[in-house]
Amino acid sequence: MNKILTQKISLPTSKASLYVRREDLIHPFVSGNKFRKLKYNLIQARKEGKTKLLTFGGAFSNHIAAVAAAGKEFGFETVGIIRGEELGSKVESNPTLSFSKGCGMVLNFVSRDTYRDKELPTFIKSLKANYGDFYLLPEGGTNALAIKGCGEILTQKDTSFTHICSAVGTGGTIAGIINATLPNQKIIGFPALKGSFLSDDIRKFVNKESWELIHDYHFGGYGKINEALIRFINGFYQETAIPLDPIYTGKMMYGIFDLIEKGYFPNGSKILAIHTGGLQGVAGMNQKIKNKNGLLIQTQ
């Protein structure tokens, strides 16, 4: 694990200050919140004597890629149950799936209807019949051990921050952050998905009320982007040399800048934005954009 870097961002206003926690630099392949979520799960898998990890995800899943890379590095066999039967013939042209396969992950492509049953005991039983004994990791990696790991994103040096911001997928990362914050700190989540169900999911793991989800920056839903978002991501990279992904961190940072401009943060606010990684997904998104002759996302 690399030393964690906190980088200050220059703002056009002096009413607030903004810093980025570079969790994306933790590890070249198991970066950001994926490292945090997997840390204690891998320890637990070892304790249980498991040698195989099985999990679920979509075509460009950060979680699938991270589990595959972690399995290769730490000596676990890995199995990925992938949403979409049609993807079975597209592995080599898909950056996430080809990377995961290259790490040794066994990929099983299932229909979307079958995928919806992924949490049913009967489906898990059928997977054990096919793959033998395994340590089960949920889609996105969120469970109690993952939240414990995400609680370590913040350190004792972070007590001076008044606001902590995070992108939100399944809610595990922000739940860990909420549990680690002080009473005077406010946590703001920027969901990548449409819908209000995330608040209920997060409340299952936290007992604090100093947090809020702002649903204005999902750009139409999970995986949806537009040229304004891409231009912001590219401009931010040119100014800071910090790459962002269009699914999570790009939308979060866009939202933070917009809220600062609108006066959401009180004068003197000291904001910490958590860079949760996810950069492996940029290649796949650029592939889609290139097919439509659109503006590409810059990461280097």
mmCIF file of C-alpha atoms in Angstrom:
data_model
loop_
_atom_site.group_PDB
_atom_site.id
_atom_site.type_symbol
_atom_site.label_atom_id
_atom_site.label_comp_id
_atom_site.label_asym_id
_atom_site.label_seq_id
_atom_site.Cartn_x
_atom_site.Cartn_y
_atom_site.Cartn_z
ATOM 1 C CA MET A 1 0.000 0.000 0.000
ATOM 2 C CA ASN A 2 1.418 3.363 -1.038
ATOM 3 C CA LYS A 3 1.559 6.386 1.235
ATOM 4 C CA ILE A 4 -1.724 8.281 1.106
ATOM 5 C CA LEU A 5 -1.531 11.702 -0.508
ATOM 6 C CA THR A 6 -3.881 14.594 0.198
ATOM 7 C CA GLN A 7 -3.761 17.188 -2.548
ATOM 8 C CA LYS A 8 -5.034 20.764 -2.263
ATOM 9 C CA ILE A 9 -7.116 22.087 -5.158
ATOM 10 C CA SER A 10 -7.004 25.710 -6.251
ATOM 11 C CA LEU A 11 -10.467 27.292 -6.206
ATOM 12 C CA PRO A 12 -11.736 30.525 -7.822
ATOM 13 C CA THR A 13 -13.150 31.552 -4.426
ATOM 14 C CA SER A 14 -11.526 31.904 -1.008
ATOM 15 C CA LYS A 15 -14.776 31.169 0.844
ATOM 16 C CA ALA A 16 -13.941 27.439 1.044
ATOM 17 C CA SER A 17 -10.907 25.206 0.644
ATOM 18 C CA LEU A 18 -10.880 21.865 -1.140
ATOM 19 C CA TYR A 19 -8.571 18.856 -0.808
ATOM 20 C CA VAL A 20 -8.582 15.466 -2.556
ATOM 21 C CA ARG A 21 -7.623 12.259 -0.756
ATOM 22 C CA ARG A 22 -5.783 10.286 -3.448
ATOM 23 C CA GLU A 23 -7.050 6.813 -2.599
ATOM 24 C CA ASP A 24 -6.595 6.030 -6.291
ATOM 25 C CA LEU A 25 -2.844 5.811 -5.652
ATOM 26 C CA ILE A 26 -3.052 3.030 -3.031
ATOM 27 C CA HIS A 27 -2.397 0.232 -5.517
ATOM 28 C CA PRO A 28 -2.057 0.106 -9.320
ATOM 29 C CA PHE A 29 -4.953 -2.353 -9.755
ATOM 30 C CA VAL A 30 -6.734 -2.711 -6.387
ATOM 31 C CA SER A 31 -7.125 0.988 -5.753
ATOM 32 C CA GLY A 32 -9.349 3.310 -3.797
ATOM 33 C CA ASN A 33 -12.387 1.921 -2.042
ATOM 34 C CA LYS A 34 -11.846 -1.509 -3.624
ATOM 35 C CA PHE A 35 -8.639 -1.945 -1.624
ATOM 36 C CA ARG A 36 -10.473 -0.850 1.510
ATOM 37 C CA LYS A 37 -13.437 -3.149 0.900
ATOM 38 C CA LEU A 38 -11.324 -6.196 0.147
ATOM 39 C CA LYS A 39 -8.767 -5.818 2.951
ATOM 40 C CA TYR A 40 -10.668 -7.456 5.808
ATOM 41 C CA ASN A 41 -12.615 -9.778 3.520
ATOM 42 C CA LEU A 42 -9.385 -11.331 2.273
ATOM 43 C CA ILE A 43 -8.162 -11.695 5.855
ATOM 44 C CA GLN A 44 -11.442 -13.412 6.743
ATOM 45 C CA ALA A 45 -11.240 -15.678 3.713
ATOM 46 C CA ARG A 46 -7.790 -16.810 4.843
ATOM 47 C CA LYS A 47 -9.079 -17.435 8.379
ATOM 48 C CA GLU A 48 -11.858 -19.627 6.980
ATOM 49 C CA GLY A 49 -9.367 -21.571 4.892
ATOM 50 C CA LYS A 50 -10.936 -20.466 1.616
ATOM 51 C CA THR A 51 -8.841 -20.556 -1.531
ATOM 52 C CA LYS A 52 -11.455 -19.258 -3.970
ATOM 53 C CA LEU A 53 -13.317 -15.937 -4.207
ATOM 54 C CA LEU A 54 -16.626 -15.633 -6.075
ATOM 55 C CA THR A 55 -18.386 -12.394 -6.843
ATOM 56 C CA PHE A 56 -20.709 -10.577 -9.259
ATOM 57 C CA GLY A 57 -20.555 -7.590 -11.593
ATOM 58 C CA GLY A 58 -21.239 -5.980 -14.932
ATOM 59 C CA ALA A 59 -19.225 -5.483 -18.100
ATOM 60 C CA PHE A 60 -17.054 -2.654 -16.783
ATOM 61 C CA SER A 61 -17.181 -3.390 -13.048
ATOM 62 C CA ASN A 62 -14.376 -1.908 -10.935
ATOM 63 C CA HIS A 63 -15.165 -4.568 -8.353
ATOM 64 C CA ILE A 64 -14.709 -7.465 -10.785
ATOM 65 C CA ALA A 65 -11.340 -6.114 -11.932
ATOM 66 C CA ALA A 66 -10.180 -5.489 -8.360
ATOM 67 C CA VAL A 67 -11.160 -8.967 -7.130
ATOM 68 C CA ALA A 68 -9.387 -10.550 -10.099
ATOM 69 C CA ALA A 69 -6.220 -8.538 -9.437
ATOM 70 C CA ALA A 70 -6.338 -9.202 -5.693
ATOM 71 C CA GLY A 71 -6.812 -12.901 -6.304
ATOM 72 C CA LYS A 72 -3.772 -13.009 -8.548
ATOM 73 C CA GLU A 73 -1.614 -11.053 -6.090
ATOM 74 C CA PHE A 74 -2.657 -12.846 -2.916
ATOM 75 C CA GLY A 75 -3.048 -16.388 -4.234
ATOM 76 C CA PHE A 76 -6.825 -16.870 -4.494
ATOM 77 C CA GLU A 77 -8.685 -18.472 -7.362
ATOM 78 C CA THR A 78 -11.410 -16.109 -8.563
ATOM 79 C CA VAL A 79 -14.781 -16.527 -10.242
ATOM 80 C CA GLY A 80 -16.826 -13.649 -11.676
ATOM 81 C CA ILE A 81 -20.536 -14.034 -12.391
ATOM 82 C CA ILE A 82 -21.078 -11.459 -15.134
ATOM 83 C CA ARG A 83 -24.417 -9.831 -15.992
ATOM 84 C CA GLY A 84 -25.220 -10.372 -19.686
ATOM 85 C CA GLU A 85 -24.900 -13.612 -21.683
ATOM 86 C CA GLU A 86 -23.991 -11.670 -24.826
ATOM 87 C CA LEU A 87 -20.708 -10.533 -23.254
ATOM 88 C CA GLY A 88 -19.264 -14.033 -23.461
ATOM 89 C CA SER A 89 -18.188 -13.424 -27.057
ATOM 90 C CA LYS A 90 -16.787 -9.943 -26.343
ATOM 91 C CA VAL A 91 -14.226 -10.616 -23.625
ATOM 92 C CA GLU A 92 -11.144 -9.763 -25.678
ATOM 93 C CA SER A 93 -12.601 -6.442 -26.809
ATOM 94 C CA ASN A 94 -13.716 -5.449 -23.301
ATOM 95 C CA PRO A 95 -10.867 -3.885 -21.250
ATOM 96 C CA THR A 96 -12.316 -4.884 -17.856
ATOM 97 C CA LEU A 97 -13.195 -8.455 -18.752
ATOM 98 C CA SER A 98 -9.978 -9.132 -20.671
ATOM 99 C CA PHE A 99 -7.942 -7.770 -17.743
ATOM 100 C CA SER A 100 -9.861 -9.936 -15.276
ATOM 101 C CA LYS A 101 -9.445 -13.028 -17.429
ATOM 102 C CA GLY A 102 -5.742 -12.236 -17.720
ATOM 103 C CA CYS A 103 -5.526 -12.235 -13.928
ATOM 104 C CA GLY A 104 -6.879 -15.781 -13.950
ATOM 105 C CA MET A 105 -10.526 -15.075 -13.142
ATOM 106 C CA VAL A 106 -13.057 -17.604 -14.434
ATOM 107 C CA LEU A 107 -15.895 -15.667 -16.057
ATOM 108 C CA ASN A 108 -19.449 -17.023 -16.094
ATOM 109 C CA PHE A 109 -21.886 -15.008 -18.198
ATOM 110 C CA VAL A 110 -25.539 -15.226 -17.151
ATOM 111 C CA SER A 111 -28.757 -13.650 -18.372
ATOM 112 C CA ARG A 112 -30.029 -10.510 -16.688
ATOM 113 C CA ASP A 113 -33.000 -12.449 -15.316
ATOM 114 C CA THR A 114 -30.701 -15.034 -13.758
ATOM 115 C CA TYR A 115 -28.422 -12.307 -12.430
ATOM 116 C CA ARG A 116 -31.311 -10.804 -10.455
ATOM 117 C CA ASP A 117 -31.386 -14.027 -8.412
ATOM 118 C CA LYS A 118 -27.773 -13.609 -7.276
ATOM 119 C CA GLU A 119 -28.677 -13.274 -3.587
ATOM 120 C CA LEU A 120 -31.113 -16.210 -3.455
ATOM 121 C CA PRO A 121 -29.911 -19.231 -1.440
ATOM 122 C CA THR A 122 -30.931 -21.585 -4.265
ATOM 123 C CA PHE A 123 -28.726 -19.690 -6.737
ATOM 124 C CA ILE A 124 -25.764 -19.639 -4.332
ATOM 125 C CA LYS A 125 -26.243 -23.384 -3.809
ATOM 126 C CA SER A 126 -26.104 -23.969 -7.561
ATOM 127 C CA LEU A 127 -22.892 -21.957 -7.778
ATOM 128 C CA LYS A 128 -21.324 -24.102 -5.048
ATOM 129 C CA ALA A 129 -22.330 -27.189 -6.979
ATOM 130 C CA ASN A 130 -20.502 -25.804 -10.020
ATOM 131 C CA TYR A 131 -17.451 -24.201 -8.406
ATOM 132 C CA GLY A 132 -17.005 -25.954 -5.075
ATOM 133 C CA ASP A 133 -16.363 -24.119 -1.822
ATOM 134 C CA PHE A 134 -15.739 -20.366 -2.115
ATOM 135 C CA TYR A 135 -15.715 -17.123 -0.155
ATOM 136 C CA LEU A 136 -18.657 -15.039 -1.363
ATOM 137 C CA LEU A 137 -18.210 -11.344 -2.056
ATOM 138 C CA PRO A 138 -21.409 -9.402 -2.877
ATOM 139 C CA GLU A 139 -21.807 -7.245 -5.960
ATOM 140 C CA GLY A 140 -19.857 -4.041 -5.369
ATOM 141 C CA GLY A 141 -18.127 -5.639 -2.377
ATOM 142 C CA THR A 142 -20.248 -4.049 0.342
ATOM 143 C CA ASN A 143 -20.634 -5.996 3.587
ATOM 144 C CA ALA A 144 -19.760 -5.379 7.239
ATOM 145 C CA LEU A 145 -16.058 -6.150 6.707
ATOM 146 C CA ALA A 146 -15.920 -3.837 3.691
ATOM 147 C CA ILE A 147 -17.421 -1.017 5.742
ATOM 148 C CA LYS A 148 -14.839 -1.646 8.464
ATOM 149 C CA GLY A 149 -12.119 -1.212 5.859
ATOM 150 C CA CYS A 150 -13.663 1.953 4.444
ATOM 151 C CA GLY A 151 -13.675 3.400 7.951
ATOM 152 C CA GLU A 152 -9.890 3.538 7.657
ATOM 153 C CA ILE A 153 -9.995 6.039 4.784
ATOM 154 C CA LEU A 154 -10.024 8.837 7.332
ATOM 155 C CA THR A 155 -7.160 9.335 9.793
ATOM 156 C CA GLN A 156 -6.585 11.364 12.956
ATOM 157 C CA LYS A 157 -5.096 14.093 10.757
ATOM 158 C CA ASP A 158 -8.492 14.688 9.129
ATOM 159 C CA THR A 159 -10.261 16.194 12.136
ATOM 160 C CA SER A 160 -9.921 19.733 10.745
ATOM 161 C CA PHE A 161 -12.148 19.025 7.745
ATOM 162 C CA THR A 162 -15.698 20.320 8.091
ATOM 163 C CA HIS A 163 -17.112 18.365 5.125
ATOM 164 C CA ILE A 164 -16.214 14.925 3.737
ATOM 165 C CA CYS A 165 -17.457 14.118 0.215
ATOM 166 C CA SER A 166 -17.694 10.729 -1.469
ATOM 167 C CA ALA A 167 -19.216 9.210 -4.566
ATOM 168 C CA VAL A 168 -21.848 6.580 -3.753
ATOM 169 C CA GLY A 169 -22.431 3.266 -5.522
ATOM 170 C CA THR A 170 -23.706 0.554 -3.193
ATOM 171 C CA GLY A 171 -23.265 2.774 -0.117
ATOM 172 C CA GLY A 172 -20.527 0.800 1.624
ATOM 173 C CA THR A 173 -17.765 3.359 1.260
ATOM 174 C CA ILE A 174 -19.752 6.277 2.591
ATOM 175 C CA ALA A 175 -21.100 4.138 5.448
ATOM 176 C CA GLY A 176 -17.538 3.425 6.573
ATOM 177 C CA ILE A 177 -16.661 7.105 6.305
ATOM 178 C CA ILE A 178 -19.741 8.132 8.297
ATOM 179 C CA ASN A 179 -18.820 5.747 11.088
ATOM 180 C CA ALA A 180 -15.328 7.269 11.284
ATOM 181 C CA THR A 181 -16.277 10.952 11.380
ATOM 182 C CA LEU A 182 -16.560 13.383 14.278
ATOM 183 C CA PRO A 183 -19.853 15.016 15.388
ATOM 184 C CA ASN A 184 -18.854 18.376 13.894
ATOM 185 C CA GLN A 185 -18.180 16.917 10.424
ATOM 186 C CA LYS A 186 -20.793 16.620 7.695
ATOM 187 C CA ILE A 187 -20.596 13.818 5.136
ATOM 188 C CA ILE A 188 -21.999 14.402 1.653
ATOM 189 C CA GLY A 189 -22.631 11.577 -0.778
ATOM 190 C CA PHE A 190 -23.043 11.906 -4.537
ATOM 191 C CA PRO A 191 -24.961 8.844 -5.826
ATOM 192 C CA ALA A 192 -24.084 7.480 -9.243
ATOM 193 C CA LEU A 193 -27.507 5.798 -9.415
ATOM 194 C CA LYS A 194 -31.002 7.234 -9.587
ATOM 195 C CA GLY A 195 -33.382 6.447 -6.742
ATOM 196 C CA SER A 196 -33.778 7.054 -3.015
ATOM 197 C CA PHE A 197 -33.225 3.441 -1.882
ATOM 198 C CA LEU A 198 -29.555 4.115 -1.076
ATOM 199 C CA SER A 199 -30.385 6.016 2.100
ATOM 200 C CA ASP A 200 -32.105 2.966 3.544
ATOM 201 C CA ASP A 201 -29.167 0.756 2.580
ATOM 202 C CA ILE A 202 -26.692 3.097 4.282
ATOM 203 C CA ARG A 203 -28.764 3.315 7.470
ATOM 204 C CA LYS A 204 -28.354 -0.437 7.926
ATOM 205 C CA PHE A 205 -24.679 0.180 8.716
ATOM 206 C CA VAL A 206 -24.564 3.593 10.462
ATOM 207 C CA ASN A 207 -26.059 5.197 13.558
ATOM 208 C CA LYS A 208 -25.173 8.828 12.854
ATOM 209 C CA GLU A 209 -27.287 11.516 11.199
ATOM 210 C CA SER A 210 -24.604 13.980 10.063
ATOM 211 C CA TRP A 211 -24.803 12.949 6.421
ATOM 212 C CA GLU A 212 -26.735 13.757 3.273
ATOM 213 C CA LEU A 213 -27.081 12.331 -0.211
ATOM 214 C CA ILE A 214 -27.364 14.866 -3.019
ATOM 215 C CA HIS A 215 -29.082 13.313 -6.026
ATOM 216 C CA ASP A 216 -28.590 16.160 -8.511
ATOM 217 C CA TYR A 217 -25.403 14.949 -10.176
ATOM 218 C CA HIS A 218 -26.007 11.427 -11.504
ATOM 219 C CA PHE A 219 -26.353 12.798 -15.072
ATOM 220 C CA GLY A 220 -29.324 10.579 -15.826
ATOM 221 C CA GLY A 221 -28.299 7.437 -13.955
ATOM 222 C CA TYR A 222 -25.568 4.852 -13.617
ATOM 223 C CA GLY A 223 -23.128 4.946 -16.520
ATOM 224 C CA LYS A 224 -24.850 7.972 -18.088
ATOM 225 C CA ILE A 225 -22.602 10.860 -19.098
ATOM 226 C CA ASN A 226 -22.656 13.899 -21.369
ATOM 227 C CA GLU A 227 -20.141 16.239 -22.975
ATOM 228 C CA ALA A 228 -20.377 18.791 -20.149
ATOM 229 C CA LEU A 229 -19.213 16.163 -17.669
ATOM 230 C CA ILE A 230 -16.363 15.048 -19.926
ATOM 231 C CA ARG A 231 -15.233 18.638 -20.448
ATOM 232 C CA PHE A 232 -15.230 19.164 -16.685
ATOM 233 C CA ILE A 233 -13.221 15.954 -16.073
ATOM 234 C CA ASN A 234 -10.671 16.908 -18.727
ATOM 235 C CA GLY A 235 -10.398 20.476 -17.458
ATOM 236 C CA PHE A 236 -9.922 19.256 -13.894
ATOM 237 C CA TYR A 237 -7.176 16.904 -15.058
ATOM 238 C CA GLN A 238 -5.402 19.671 -16.957
ATOM 239 C CA GLU A 239 -5.506 21.956 -13.896
ATOM 240 C CA THR A 240 -4.609 19.398 -11.199
ATOM 241 C CA ALA A 241 -3.083 16.337 -12.925
ATOM 242 C CA ILE A 242 -5.706 14.273 -11.056
ATOM 243 C CA PRO A 243 -7.571 11.848 -13.329
ATOM 244 C CA LEU A 244 -11.261 11.240 -12.616
ATOM 245 C CA ASP A 245 -13.595 8.527 -13.825
ATOM 246 C CA PRO A 246 -16.968 9.426 -15.404
ATOM 247 C CA ILE A 247 -19.081 7.005 -13.329
ATOM 248 C CA TYR A 248 -18.198 8.053 -9.784
ATOM 249 C CA THR A 249 -15.455 10.568 -8.998
ATOM 250 C CA GLY A 250 -16.080 12.808 -12.003
ATOM 251 C CA LYS A 251 -19.721 13.298 -11.046
ATOM 252 C CA MET A 252 -18.809 13.862 -7.394
ATOM 253 C CA MET A 253 -16.225 16.513 -8.232
ATOM 254 C CA TYR A 254 -18.571 18.196 -10.705
ATOM 255 C CA GLY A 255 -21.151 18.350 -7.934
ATOM 256 C CA ILE A 256 -18.702 19.761 -5.380
ATOM 257 C CA PHE A 257 -17.632 22.576 -7.700
ATOM 258 C CA ASP A 258 -21.254 23.371 -8.551
ATOM 259 C CA LEU A 259 -22.246 23.433 -4.871
ATOM 260 C CA ILE A 260 -19.325 25.700 -4.010
ATOM 261 C CA GLU A 261 -20.406 28.083 -6.771
ATOM 262 C CA LYS A 262 -23.995 28.031 -5.489
ATOM 263 C CA GLY A 263 -22.918 28.836 -1.925
ATOM 264 C CA TYR A 264 -23.918 25.487 -0.416
ATOM 265 C CA PHE A 265 -20.823 25.351 1.797
ATOM 266 C CA PRO A 266 -20.575 27.945 4.610
ATOM 267 C CA ASN A 267 -17.695 30.424 4.525
ATOM 268 C CA GLY A 268 -14.524 28.886 5.874
ATOM 269 C CA SER A 269 -15.516 25.323 5.018
ATOM 270 C CA LYS A 270 -12.648 22.875 4.624
ATOM 271 C CA ILE A 271 -13.746 20.129 2.237
ATOM 272 C CA LEU A 272 -12.142 16.718 1.757
ATOM 273 C CA ALA A 273 -13.162 14.826 -1.389
ATOM 274 C CA ILE A 274 -12.364 11.117 -1.402
ATOM 275 C CA HIS A 275 -10.976 9.845 -4.706
ATOM 276 C CA THR A 276 -12.299 6.287 -4.674
ATOM 277 C CA GLY A 277 -10.362 5.093 -7.732
ATOM 278 C CA GLY A 278 -12.368 3.481 -10.507
ATOM 279 C CA LEU A 279 -10.016 4.634 -13.240
ATOM 280 C CA GLN A 280 -9.859 1.197 -14.867
ATOM 281 C CA GLY A 281 -13.346 1.861 -16.199
ATOM 282 C CA VAL A 282 -12.253 4.858 -18.277
ATOM 283 C CA ALA A 283 -10.887 2.693 -21.104
ATOM 284 C CA GLY A 284 -14.244 0.991 -21.540
ATOM 285 C CA MET A 285 -16.125 4.276 -21.479
ATOM 286 C CA ASN A 286 -13.736 5.807 -24.011
ATOM 287 C CA GLN A 287 -14.319 2.769 -26.201
ATOM 288 C CA LYS A 288 -18.042 3.516 -26.191
ATOM 289 C CA ILE A 289 -17.455 7.238 -26.790
ATOM 290 C CA LYS A 290 -15.043 6.567 -29.658
ATOM 291 C CA ASN A 291 -17.694 4.505 -31.424
ATOM 292 C CA LYS A 292 -19.905 7.587 -31.357
ATOM 293 C CA ASN A 293 -17.095 9.996 -32.338
ATOM 294 C CA GLY A 294 -17.423 11.853 -29.054
ATOM 295 C CA LEU A 295 -14.981 13.720 -26.809
ATOM 296 C CA LEU A 296 -12.651 11.274 -25.018
ATOM 297 C CA ILE A 297 -11.855 11.307 -21.286
ATOM 298 C CA GLN A 298 -8.261 12.192 -20.398
ATOM 299 C CA THR A 299 -6.403 10.228 -17.719
ATOM 300 C CA GLN A 300 -2.800 10.740 -18.831
#
